[in-house]
XYZ file of C-alpha atoms in Angstrom:
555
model
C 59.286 -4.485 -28.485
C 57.058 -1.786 -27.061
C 54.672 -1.590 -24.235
C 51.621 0.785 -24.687
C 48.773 1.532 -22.014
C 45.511 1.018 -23.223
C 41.639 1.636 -22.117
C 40.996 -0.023 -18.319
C 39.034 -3.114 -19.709
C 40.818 -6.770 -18.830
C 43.869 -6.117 -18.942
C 46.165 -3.131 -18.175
C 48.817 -2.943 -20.732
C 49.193 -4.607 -24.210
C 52.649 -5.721 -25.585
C 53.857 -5.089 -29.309
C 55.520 -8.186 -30.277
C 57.041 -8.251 -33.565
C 54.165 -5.646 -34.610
C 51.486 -7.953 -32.937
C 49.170 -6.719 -29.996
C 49.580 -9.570 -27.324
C 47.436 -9.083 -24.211
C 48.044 -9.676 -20.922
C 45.693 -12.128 -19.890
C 44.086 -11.881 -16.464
C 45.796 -8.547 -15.732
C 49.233 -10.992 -14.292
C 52.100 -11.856 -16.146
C 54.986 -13.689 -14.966
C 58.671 -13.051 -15.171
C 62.227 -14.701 -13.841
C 62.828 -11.137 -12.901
C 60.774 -7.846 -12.050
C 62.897 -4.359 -11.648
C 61.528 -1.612 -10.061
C 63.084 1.737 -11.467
C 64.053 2.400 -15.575
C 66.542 4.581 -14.750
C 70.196 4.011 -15.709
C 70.911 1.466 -13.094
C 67.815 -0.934 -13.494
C 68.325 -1.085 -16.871
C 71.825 -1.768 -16.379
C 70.829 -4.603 -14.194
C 68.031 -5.701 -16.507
C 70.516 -5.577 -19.832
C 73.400 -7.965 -17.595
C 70.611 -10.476 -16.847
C 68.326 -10.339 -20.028
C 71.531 -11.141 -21.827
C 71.919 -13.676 -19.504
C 68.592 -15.754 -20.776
C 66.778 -14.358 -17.843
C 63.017 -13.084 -18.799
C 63.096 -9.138 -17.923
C 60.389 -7.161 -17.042
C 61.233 -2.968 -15.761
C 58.772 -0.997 -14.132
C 59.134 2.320 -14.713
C 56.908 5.236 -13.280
C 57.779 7.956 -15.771
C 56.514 8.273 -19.243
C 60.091 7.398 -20.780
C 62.731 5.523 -18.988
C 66.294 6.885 -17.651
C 65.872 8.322 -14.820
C 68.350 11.087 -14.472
C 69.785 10.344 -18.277
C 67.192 12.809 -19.823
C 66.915 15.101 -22.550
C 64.373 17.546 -22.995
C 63.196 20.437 -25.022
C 63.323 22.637 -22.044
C 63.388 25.795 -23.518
C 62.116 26.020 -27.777
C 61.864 23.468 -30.230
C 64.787 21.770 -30.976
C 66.900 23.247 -28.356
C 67.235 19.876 -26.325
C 68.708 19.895 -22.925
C 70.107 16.839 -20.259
C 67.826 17.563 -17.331
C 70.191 16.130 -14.832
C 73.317 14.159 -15.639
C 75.591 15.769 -18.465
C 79.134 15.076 -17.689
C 79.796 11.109 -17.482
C 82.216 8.790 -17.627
C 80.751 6.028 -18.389
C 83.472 4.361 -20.526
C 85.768 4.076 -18.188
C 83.822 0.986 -16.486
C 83.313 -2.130 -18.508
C 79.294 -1.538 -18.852
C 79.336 -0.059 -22.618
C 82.082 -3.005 -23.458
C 80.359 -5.692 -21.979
C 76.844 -5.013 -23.516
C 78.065 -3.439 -26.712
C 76.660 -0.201 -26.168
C 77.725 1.912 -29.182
C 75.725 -1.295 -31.406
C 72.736 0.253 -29.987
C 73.503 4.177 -30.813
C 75.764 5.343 -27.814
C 78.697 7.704 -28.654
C 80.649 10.292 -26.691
C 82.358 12.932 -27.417
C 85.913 13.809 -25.585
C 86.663 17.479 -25.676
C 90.677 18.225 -25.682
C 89.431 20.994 -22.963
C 87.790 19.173 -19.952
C 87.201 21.874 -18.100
C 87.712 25.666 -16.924
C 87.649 27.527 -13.668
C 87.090 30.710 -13.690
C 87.807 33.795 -11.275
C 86.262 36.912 -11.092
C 90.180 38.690 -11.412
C 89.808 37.319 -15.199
C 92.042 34.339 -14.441
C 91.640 30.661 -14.936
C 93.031 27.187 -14.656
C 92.197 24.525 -17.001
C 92.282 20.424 -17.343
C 93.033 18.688 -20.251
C 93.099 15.350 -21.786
C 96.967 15.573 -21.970
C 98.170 15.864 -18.384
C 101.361 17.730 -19.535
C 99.315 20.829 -20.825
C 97.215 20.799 -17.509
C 100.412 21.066 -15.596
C 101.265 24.189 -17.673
C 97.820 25.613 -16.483
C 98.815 24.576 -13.020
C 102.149 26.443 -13.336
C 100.734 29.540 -13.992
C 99.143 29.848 -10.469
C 102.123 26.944 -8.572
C 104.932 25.468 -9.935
C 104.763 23.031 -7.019
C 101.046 22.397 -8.006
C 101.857 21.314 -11.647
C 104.713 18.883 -10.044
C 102.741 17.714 -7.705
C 99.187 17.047 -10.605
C 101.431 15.088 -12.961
C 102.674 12.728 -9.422
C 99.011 12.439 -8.457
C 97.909 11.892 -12.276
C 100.206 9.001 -13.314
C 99.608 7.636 -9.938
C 95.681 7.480 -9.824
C 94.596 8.092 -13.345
C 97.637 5.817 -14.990
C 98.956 3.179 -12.927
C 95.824 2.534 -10.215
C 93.130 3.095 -13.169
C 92.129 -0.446 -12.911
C 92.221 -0.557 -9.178
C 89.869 2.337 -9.342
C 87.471 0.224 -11.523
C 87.590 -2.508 -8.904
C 86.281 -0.499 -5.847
C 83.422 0.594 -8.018
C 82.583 -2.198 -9.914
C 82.556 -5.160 -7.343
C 80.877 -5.357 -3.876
C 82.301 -3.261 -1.067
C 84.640 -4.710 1.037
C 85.073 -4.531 5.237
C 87.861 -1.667 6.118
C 89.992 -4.125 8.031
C 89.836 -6.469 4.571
C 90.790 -3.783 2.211
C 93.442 -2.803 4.646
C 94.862 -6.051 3.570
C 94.790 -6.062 0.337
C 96.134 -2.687 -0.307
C 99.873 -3.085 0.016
C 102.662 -0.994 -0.831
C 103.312 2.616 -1.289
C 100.254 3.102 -3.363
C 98.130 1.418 -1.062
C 99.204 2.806 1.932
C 98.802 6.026 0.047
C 94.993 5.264 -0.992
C 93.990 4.354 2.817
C 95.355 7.723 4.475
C 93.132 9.068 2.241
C 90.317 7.898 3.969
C 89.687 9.666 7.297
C 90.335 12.665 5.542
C 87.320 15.493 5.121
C 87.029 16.705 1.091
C 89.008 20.286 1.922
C 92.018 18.161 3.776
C 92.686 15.825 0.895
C 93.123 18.828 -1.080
C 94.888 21.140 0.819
C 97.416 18.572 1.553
C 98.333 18.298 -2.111
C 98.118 21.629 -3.541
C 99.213 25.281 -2.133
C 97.584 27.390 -4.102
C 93.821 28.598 -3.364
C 92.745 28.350 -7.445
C 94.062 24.819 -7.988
C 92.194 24.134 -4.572
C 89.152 25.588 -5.378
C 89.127 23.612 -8.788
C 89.564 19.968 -7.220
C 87.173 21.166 -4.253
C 84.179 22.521 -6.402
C 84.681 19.519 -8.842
C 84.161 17.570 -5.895
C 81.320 19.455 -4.173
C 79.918 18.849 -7.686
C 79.510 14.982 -7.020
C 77.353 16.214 -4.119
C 80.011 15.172 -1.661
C 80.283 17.226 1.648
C 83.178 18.997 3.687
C 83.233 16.540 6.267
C 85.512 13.811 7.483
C 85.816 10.448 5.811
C 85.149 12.024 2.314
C 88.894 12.272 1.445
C 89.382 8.985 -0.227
C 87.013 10.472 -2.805
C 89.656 12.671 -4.221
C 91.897 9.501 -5.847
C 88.877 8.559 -7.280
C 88.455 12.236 -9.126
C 92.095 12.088 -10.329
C 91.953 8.780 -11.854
C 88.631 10.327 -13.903
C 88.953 14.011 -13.889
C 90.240 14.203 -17.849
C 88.205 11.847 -19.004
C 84.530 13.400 -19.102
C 82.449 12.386 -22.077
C 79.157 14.360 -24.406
C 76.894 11.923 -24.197
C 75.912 12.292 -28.599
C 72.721 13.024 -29.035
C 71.585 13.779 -25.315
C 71.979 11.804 -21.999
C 68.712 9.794 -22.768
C 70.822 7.819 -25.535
C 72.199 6.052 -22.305
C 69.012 4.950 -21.306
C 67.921 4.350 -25.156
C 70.919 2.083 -25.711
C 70.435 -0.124 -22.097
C 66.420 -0.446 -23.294
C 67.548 -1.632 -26.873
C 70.020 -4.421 -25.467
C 66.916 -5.745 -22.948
C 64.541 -5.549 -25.551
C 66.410 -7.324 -28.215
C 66.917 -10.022 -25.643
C 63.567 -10.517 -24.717
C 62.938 -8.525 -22.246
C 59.976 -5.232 -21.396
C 60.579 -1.803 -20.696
C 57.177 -0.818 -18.845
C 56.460 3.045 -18.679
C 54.082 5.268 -17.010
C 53.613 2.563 -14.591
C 54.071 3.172 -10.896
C 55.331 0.166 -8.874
C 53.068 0.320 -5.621
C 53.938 -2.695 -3.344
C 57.073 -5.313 -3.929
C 54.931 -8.370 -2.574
C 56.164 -10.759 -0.758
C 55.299 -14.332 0.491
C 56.720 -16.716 2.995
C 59.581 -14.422 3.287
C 60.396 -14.404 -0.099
C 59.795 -11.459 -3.381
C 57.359 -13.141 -5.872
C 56.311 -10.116 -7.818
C 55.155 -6.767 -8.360
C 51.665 -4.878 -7.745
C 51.281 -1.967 -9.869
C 49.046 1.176 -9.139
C 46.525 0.015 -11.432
C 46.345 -2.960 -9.635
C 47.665 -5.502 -12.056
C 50.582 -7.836 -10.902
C 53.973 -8.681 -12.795
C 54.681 -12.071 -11.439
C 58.340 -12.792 -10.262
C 59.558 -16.111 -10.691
C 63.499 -16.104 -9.142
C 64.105 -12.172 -8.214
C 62.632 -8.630 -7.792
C 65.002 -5.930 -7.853
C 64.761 -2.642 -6.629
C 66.962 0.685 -8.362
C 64.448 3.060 -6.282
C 66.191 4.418 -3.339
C 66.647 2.157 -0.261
C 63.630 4.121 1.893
C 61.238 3.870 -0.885
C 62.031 0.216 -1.492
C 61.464 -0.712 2.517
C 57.846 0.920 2.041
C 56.936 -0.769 -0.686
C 57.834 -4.302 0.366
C 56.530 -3.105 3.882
C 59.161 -2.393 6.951
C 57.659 -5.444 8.807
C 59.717 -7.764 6.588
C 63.367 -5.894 7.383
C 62.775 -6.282 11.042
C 62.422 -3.234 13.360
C 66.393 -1.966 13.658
C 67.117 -2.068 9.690
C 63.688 -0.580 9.273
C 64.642 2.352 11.719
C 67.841 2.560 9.981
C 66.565 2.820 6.761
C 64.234 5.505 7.125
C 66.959 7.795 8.866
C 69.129 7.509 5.734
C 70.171 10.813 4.967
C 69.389 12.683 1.939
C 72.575 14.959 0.477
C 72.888 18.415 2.226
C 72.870 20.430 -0.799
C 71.309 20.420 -4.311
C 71.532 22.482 -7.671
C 69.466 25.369 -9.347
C 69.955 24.734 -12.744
C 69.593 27.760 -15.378
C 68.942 26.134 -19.391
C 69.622 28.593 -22.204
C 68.731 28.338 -25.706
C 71.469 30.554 -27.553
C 71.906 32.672 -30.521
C 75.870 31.844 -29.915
C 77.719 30.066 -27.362
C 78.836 32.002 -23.983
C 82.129 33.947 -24.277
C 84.316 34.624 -20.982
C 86.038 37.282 -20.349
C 88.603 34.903 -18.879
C 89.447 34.112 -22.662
C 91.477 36.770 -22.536
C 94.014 34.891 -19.992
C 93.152 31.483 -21.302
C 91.834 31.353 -24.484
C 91.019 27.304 -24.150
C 87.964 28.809 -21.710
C 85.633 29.111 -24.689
C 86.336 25.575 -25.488
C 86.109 24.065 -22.115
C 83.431 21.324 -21.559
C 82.704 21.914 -17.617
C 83.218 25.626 -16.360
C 83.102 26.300 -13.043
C 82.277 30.302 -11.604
C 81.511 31.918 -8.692
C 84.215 30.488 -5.563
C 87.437 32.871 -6.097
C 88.832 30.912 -2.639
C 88.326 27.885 -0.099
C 86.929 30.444 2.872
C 84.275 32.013 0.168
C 83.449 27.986 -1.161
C 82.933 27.273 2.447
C 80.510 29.954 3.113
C 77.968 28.963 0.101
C 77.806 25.896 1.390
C 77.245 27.441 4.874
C 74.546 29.768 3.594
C 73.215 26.634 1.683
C 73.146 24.589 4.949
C 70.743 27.547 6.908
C 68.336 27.191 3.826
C 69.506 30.753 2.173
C 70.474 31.110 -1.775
C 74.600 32.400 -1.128
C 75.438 35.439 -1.219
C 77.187 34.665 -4.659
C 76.164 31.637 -6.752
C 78.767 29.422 -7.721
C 78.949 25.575 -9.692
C 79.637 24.370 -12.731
C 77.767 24.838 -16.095
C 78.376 23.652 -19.722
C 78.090 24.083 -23.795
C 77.400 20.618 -24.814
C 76.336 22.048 -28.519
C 80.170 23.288 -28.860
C 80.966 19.734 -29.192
C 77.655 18.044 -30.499
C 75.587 19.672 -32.582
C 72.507 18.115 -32.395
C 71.708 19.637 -29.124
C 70.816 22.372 -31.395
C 69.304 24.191 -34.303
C 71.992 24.493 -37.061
C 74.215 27.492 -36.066
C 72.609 27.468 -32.337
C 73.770 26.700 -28.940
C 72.343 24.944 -25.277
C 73.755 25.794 -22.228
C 73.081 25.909 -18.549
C 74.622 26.237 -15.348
C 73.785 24.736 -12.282
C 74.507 26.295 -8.871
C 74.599 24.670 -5.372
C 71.510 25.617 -3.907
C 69.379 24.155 -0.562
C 66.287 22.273 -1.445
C 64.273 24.136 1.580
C 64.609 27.973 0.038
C 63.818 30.161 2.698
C 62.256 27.036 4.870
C 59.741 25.801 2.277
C 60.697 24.121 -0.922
C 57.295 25.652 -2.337
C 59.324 29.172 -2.409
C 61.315 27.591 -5.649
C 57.663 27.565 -7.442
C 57.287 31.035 -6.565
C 60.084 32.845 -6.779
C 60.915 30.782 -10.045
C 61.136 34.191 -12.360
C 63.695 35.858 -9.713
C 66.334 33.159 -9.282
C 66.583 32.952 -12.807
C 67.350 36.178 -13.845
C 69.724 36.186 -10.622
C 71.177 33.096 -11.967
C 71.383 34.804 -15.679
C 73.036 38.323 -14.030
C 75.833 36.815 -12.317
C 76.554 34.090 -15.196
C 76.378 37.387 -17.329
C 79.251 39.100 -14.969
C 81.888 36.114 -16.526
C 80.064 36.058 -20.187
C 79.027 39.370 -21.123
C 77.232 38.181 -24.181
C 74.480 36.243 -22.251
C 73.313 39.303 -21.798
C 73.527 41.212 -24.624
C 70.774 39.424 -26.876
C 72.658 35.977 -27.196
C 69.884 34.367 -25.050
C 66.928 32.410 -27.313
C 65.111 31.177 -24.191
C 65.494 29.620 -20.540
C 64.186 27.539 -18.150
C 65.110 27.169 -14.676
C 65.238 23.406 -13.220
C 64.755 23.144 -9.266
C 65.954 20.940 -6.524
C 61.868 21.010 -6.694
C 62.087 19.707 -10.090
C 65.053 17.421 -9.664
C 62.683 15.564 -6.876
C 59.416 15.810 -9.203
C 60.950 14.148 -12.103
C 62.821 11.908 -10.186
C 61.240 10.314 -7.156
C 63.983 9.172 -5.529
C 65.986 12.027 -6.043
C 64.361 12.817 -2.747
C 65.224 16.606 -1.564
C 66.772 17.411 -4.709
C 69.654 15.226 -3.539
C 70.658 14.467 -7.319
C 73.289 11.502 -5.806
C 70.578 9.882 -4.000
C 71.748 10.195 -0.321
C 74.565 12.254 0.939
C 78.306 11.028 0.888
C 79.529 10.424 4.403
C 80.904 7.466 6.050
C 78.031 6.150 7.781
C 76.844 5.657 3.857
C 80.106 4.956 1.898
C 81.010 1.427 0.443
C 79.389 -1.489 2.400
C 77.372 1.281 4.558
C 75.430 2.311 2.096
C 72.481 2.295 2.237
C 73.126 1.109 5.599
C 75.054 -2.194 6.812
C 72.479 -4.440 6.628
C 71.709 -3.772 3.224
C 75.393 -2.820 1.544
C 76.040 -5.987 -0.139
C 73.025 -5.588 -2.668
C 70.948 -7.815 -0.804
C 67.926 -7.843 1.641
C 66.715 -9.940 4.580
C 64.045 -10.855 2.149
C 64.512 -13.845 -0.003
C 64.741 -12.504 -3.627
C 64.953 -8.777 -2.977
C 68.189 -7.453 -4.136
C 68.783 -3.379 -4.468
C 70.779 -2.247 -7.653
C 69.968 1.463 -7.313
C 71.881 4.913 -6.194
C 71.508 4.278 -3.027
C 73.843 1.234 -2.860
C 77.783 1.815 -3.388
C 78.930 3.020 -4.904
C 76.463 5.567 -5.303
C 75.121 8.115 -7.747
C 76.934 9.634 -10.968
C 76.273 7.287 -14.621
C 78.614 4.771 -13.692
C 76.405 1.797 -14.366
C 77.587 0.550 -10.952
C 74.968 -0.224 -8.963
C 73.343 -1.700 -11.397
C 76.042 -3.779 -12.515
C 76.793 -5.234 -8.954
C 73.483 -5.402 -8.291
C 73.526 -7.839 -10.984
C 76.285 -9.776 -10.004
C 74.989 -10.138 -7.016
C 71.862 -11.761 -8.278
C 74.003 -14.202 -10.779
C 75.517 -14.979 -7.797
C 72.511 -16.388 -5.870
C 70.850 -17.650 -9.023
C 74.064 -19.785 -10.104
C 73.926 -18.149 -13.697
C 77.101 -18.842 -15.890
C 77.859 -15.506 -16.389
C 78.713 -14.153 -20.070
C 80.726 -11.257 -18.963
C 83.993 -11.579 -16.356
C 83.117 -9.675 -13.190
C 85.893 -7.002 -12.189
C 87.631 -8.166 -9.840
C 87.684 -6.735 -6.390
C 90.436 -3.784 -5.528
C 93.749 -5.092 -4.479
C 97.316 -3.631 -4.834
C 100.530 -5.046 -3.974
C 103.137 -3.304 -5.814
């Protein structure tokens, strides 16, 4: 089932049913459900529900649906490149399980190498699928370090793996409530965790400044922040950090899979369609208007994966009340973004750090740029006054080293995306115009660590603003790729704010399953997922999948 867009006559949209043109009589159709946003989380949501027996319809305003899971020929013809999310890990949740992803075309890839730091002395650190060779990396730069990995490693990414699930895949709990139900060494563990900024729960673990710098920029890379209350996010790297997956084919196959499990269960995908007011009646969601004008009728639900401001506009602020309104609108946006540089290669980049580490020109994620905490600090400090640093530094990949069809036969796609402000120089606009600049700054200094970049290996490029981020996705506001910064006041039941962190809204049949609910951005399926819970919930659906259950520990 397709939906295509046709001339403005009496109806808006015409739906390919089984090959047949079925029009939409009276420019309304009705629904059980109507969900606002086709990225990764709405069509999570919509797959859960429209498996459920639940008539689906998705709204999304783009010409294809995914939201951040895109692919694009960015550069030349058949070069094809994930515009945002590239690194996931996806199957660690139960989202590809429970709907049987891989039926509908999704595969990763796991590379051996996960990923590679780099520093400008020619040195690097690695991280592996097998924890025991990561140590050895480790124990190059701290004996105590690789100890201390393989501790943190069976204790987060072994033992608590499940646990980890649970605080991501259920609704957030109170503090006081988790407090309880996180016993024992481990849990006691987890919880001091908490109050801890990003560069504390690091520093506390590891001595020296390159294993530091690796957990730190890895982190900074989830768009979290240096500030306090982000520590607990560090158990939740280690129980992930060697298991990143190549999304086959692109990041879009995601999206392409979610749309093929709603489809074949009766459900719409709706593109090129902007969702202009949630409407609302007695208190209570009944539907959808689009720009056009024509209505999607909601019979039990509307659902909302746009961000939490954006979803308070279009059902109007009047029906949150004044003080969640106010709230709402002063959610904050993340505090940094990324400049992304796209290649199109003639052969894959080759570090001079190979020479220490061969395993570099195999590595899926490669960080450059931060040599030491004090020097990571001040990009972000340079970000924070609206300045490009001094020196760029983030993390970049290869994804054609370990899937092909990102490229030509014997070709290569690569990019690297530094932590940049969204305000360059006080006006986004300046990302427009001094497009040609950044990237050939952004290709000079990659070229310092890969001398072949520029030596003729480069095809083609493209850079990819926080500007961009926020044009292709709306609610990506500020280039804040996460949707909304990482700090307590919007962590677990917080976020977006209290009023609204169990999925729900003070209007009857308004539920939010987007980014800017917990647990947040990243493909996780998450929001989506508990956003759909939540709704089976309320609705008193049998459910056909077992919910995870919430975090607890004992042991």
């Amino acid at each position: 089932m397709s939906v295509k867009h046709g001339p403005r006559r009496r109806s808006f949209f015409t739906i390919l049913l089984n090959g047949s043109q079925v029009a939409l009589e009276e420019n309304v159709t009705g629904f059980d459900g109507v969900i606002i946003g086709g990225g990764h989380n709405g069509l999570t949501c919509a797959a859960y529900l429209a498996r459920a027996g639940l008539s689906i319809a998705v709204v999304e305003r783009n010409d294809e649906a995914g939201g951040g899971c895109s692919t694009q020929e960015l550069t030349l013809p058949g070069f094809r490149h994930n515009t945002h999310s590239s690194y996931h890990f996806l199957e660690e949740g139960p989202v590809p399980a429970d709907l049987e992803l891989q039926r509908y075309g999704l595969r990763y890839v796991y590379p051996e190498t996960q990923h590679s730091t780099i520093f400008r002395d020619g040195r690097a650190i690695t991280v592996y699928t097998d924890p025991k060779r990561t140590a050895e990396s480790f124990a190059r730069f701290s004996r105590a370090d690789a100890d201390r990995w393989l501790e943190l490693y069976e204790r987060y990414a072994e033992a608590a793996r499940d646990l980890m699930n649970g605080f991501l895949y259920s609704r957030p709990l109170p503090p006081p409530v988790l407090a309880e139900r996180l016993q024992g060494d481990l849990g006691r563990d987890l919880l001091s965790y908490m109050p801890l900024s990003l560069y504390e729960a690091v520093d506390r673990n590891f001595e020296s400044e390159q294993v530091r710098v690796l957990f730190k920029s890895f982190l900074h890379a989830i768009s979290i922040e240096n500030v306090p209350g982000t520590g607990g996010f560090l158990p939740r790297l280690l129980s992930r950090i060697a298991r990143l997956g190549v999304p086959v084919g692109g990041a879009v196959n995601v999206a392409n899979a979610l749309r093929g499990v709603i489809e074949e269960h009766g459900g719409i995908v709706v593109t090129g369609a902007h969702a202009e007011r949630i409407l609302v009646d007695d208190g209570r969601a009944v539907g959808v208007r689009l720009a056009t004008g024509d209505v999607l009728s909601a019979r039990r639900f509307v659902a909302s994966a746009v961000d939490a401001p954006q979803t308070v506009r279009l059902a109007g602020p009047e029906n949150f009340g004044a003080d969640v309104a106010a709230k709402v609108e002063d959610y904050k946006w993340a505090g940094h973004s990324l400049v992304t540089l796209h290649l199109a290669l003639d052969e894959a980049p080759r570090y001079l750090a190979a020479e220490f580490e061969p395993d570099v020109d195999r590595a899926f994620l490669v960080v450059l740029g931060a040599d030491d905490s004090e020097q990571l600090g001040r990009t972000f400090d340079q970000i924070h006054q609206g300045r490009l640093p001094d020196r760029l530094a983030g993390n970049g990949a290869c994804p054609s080293l370990f899937d092909p069809s990102y490229a030509p036969d014997g070709k290569h796609v690569a990019f690297w995306w530094p932590w940049a402000p969204y305000d360059l120089g006080g006006d986004a606009g300046n990302w427009d115009r001094q497009r040609e600049e950044v990237g050939e700054r952004l290709l000079a200094e990659w070229s310092e660590y890969a001398p072949n970049l520029a030596r003729g290996a480069v095809l083609g490029k493209r850079v990819f603003s926080p500007l961009d981020i926020e044009r292709h996705c709306v609610n990506m506001v500020r280039g804040s790729h996460h949707v909304g910064a990482y700090e307590p006041a919007q962590l677990g039941g917080n976020r977006p704010v209290p009023e609204l962190g169990q999925y729900r809204t003070p209007i009857t049949g308004l539920y939010l399953c987007g980014a800017s609910s917990h647990p947040g951005g990243s493909v996780s399926g998450a929001p989506g997922y508990n956003g759909a819970n939540a709704i089976a919930e309320d609705l008193g659906l049998n459910t056909w999948w077992t919910p995870v259950p919430a975090p607890r520990w004992s042991a």
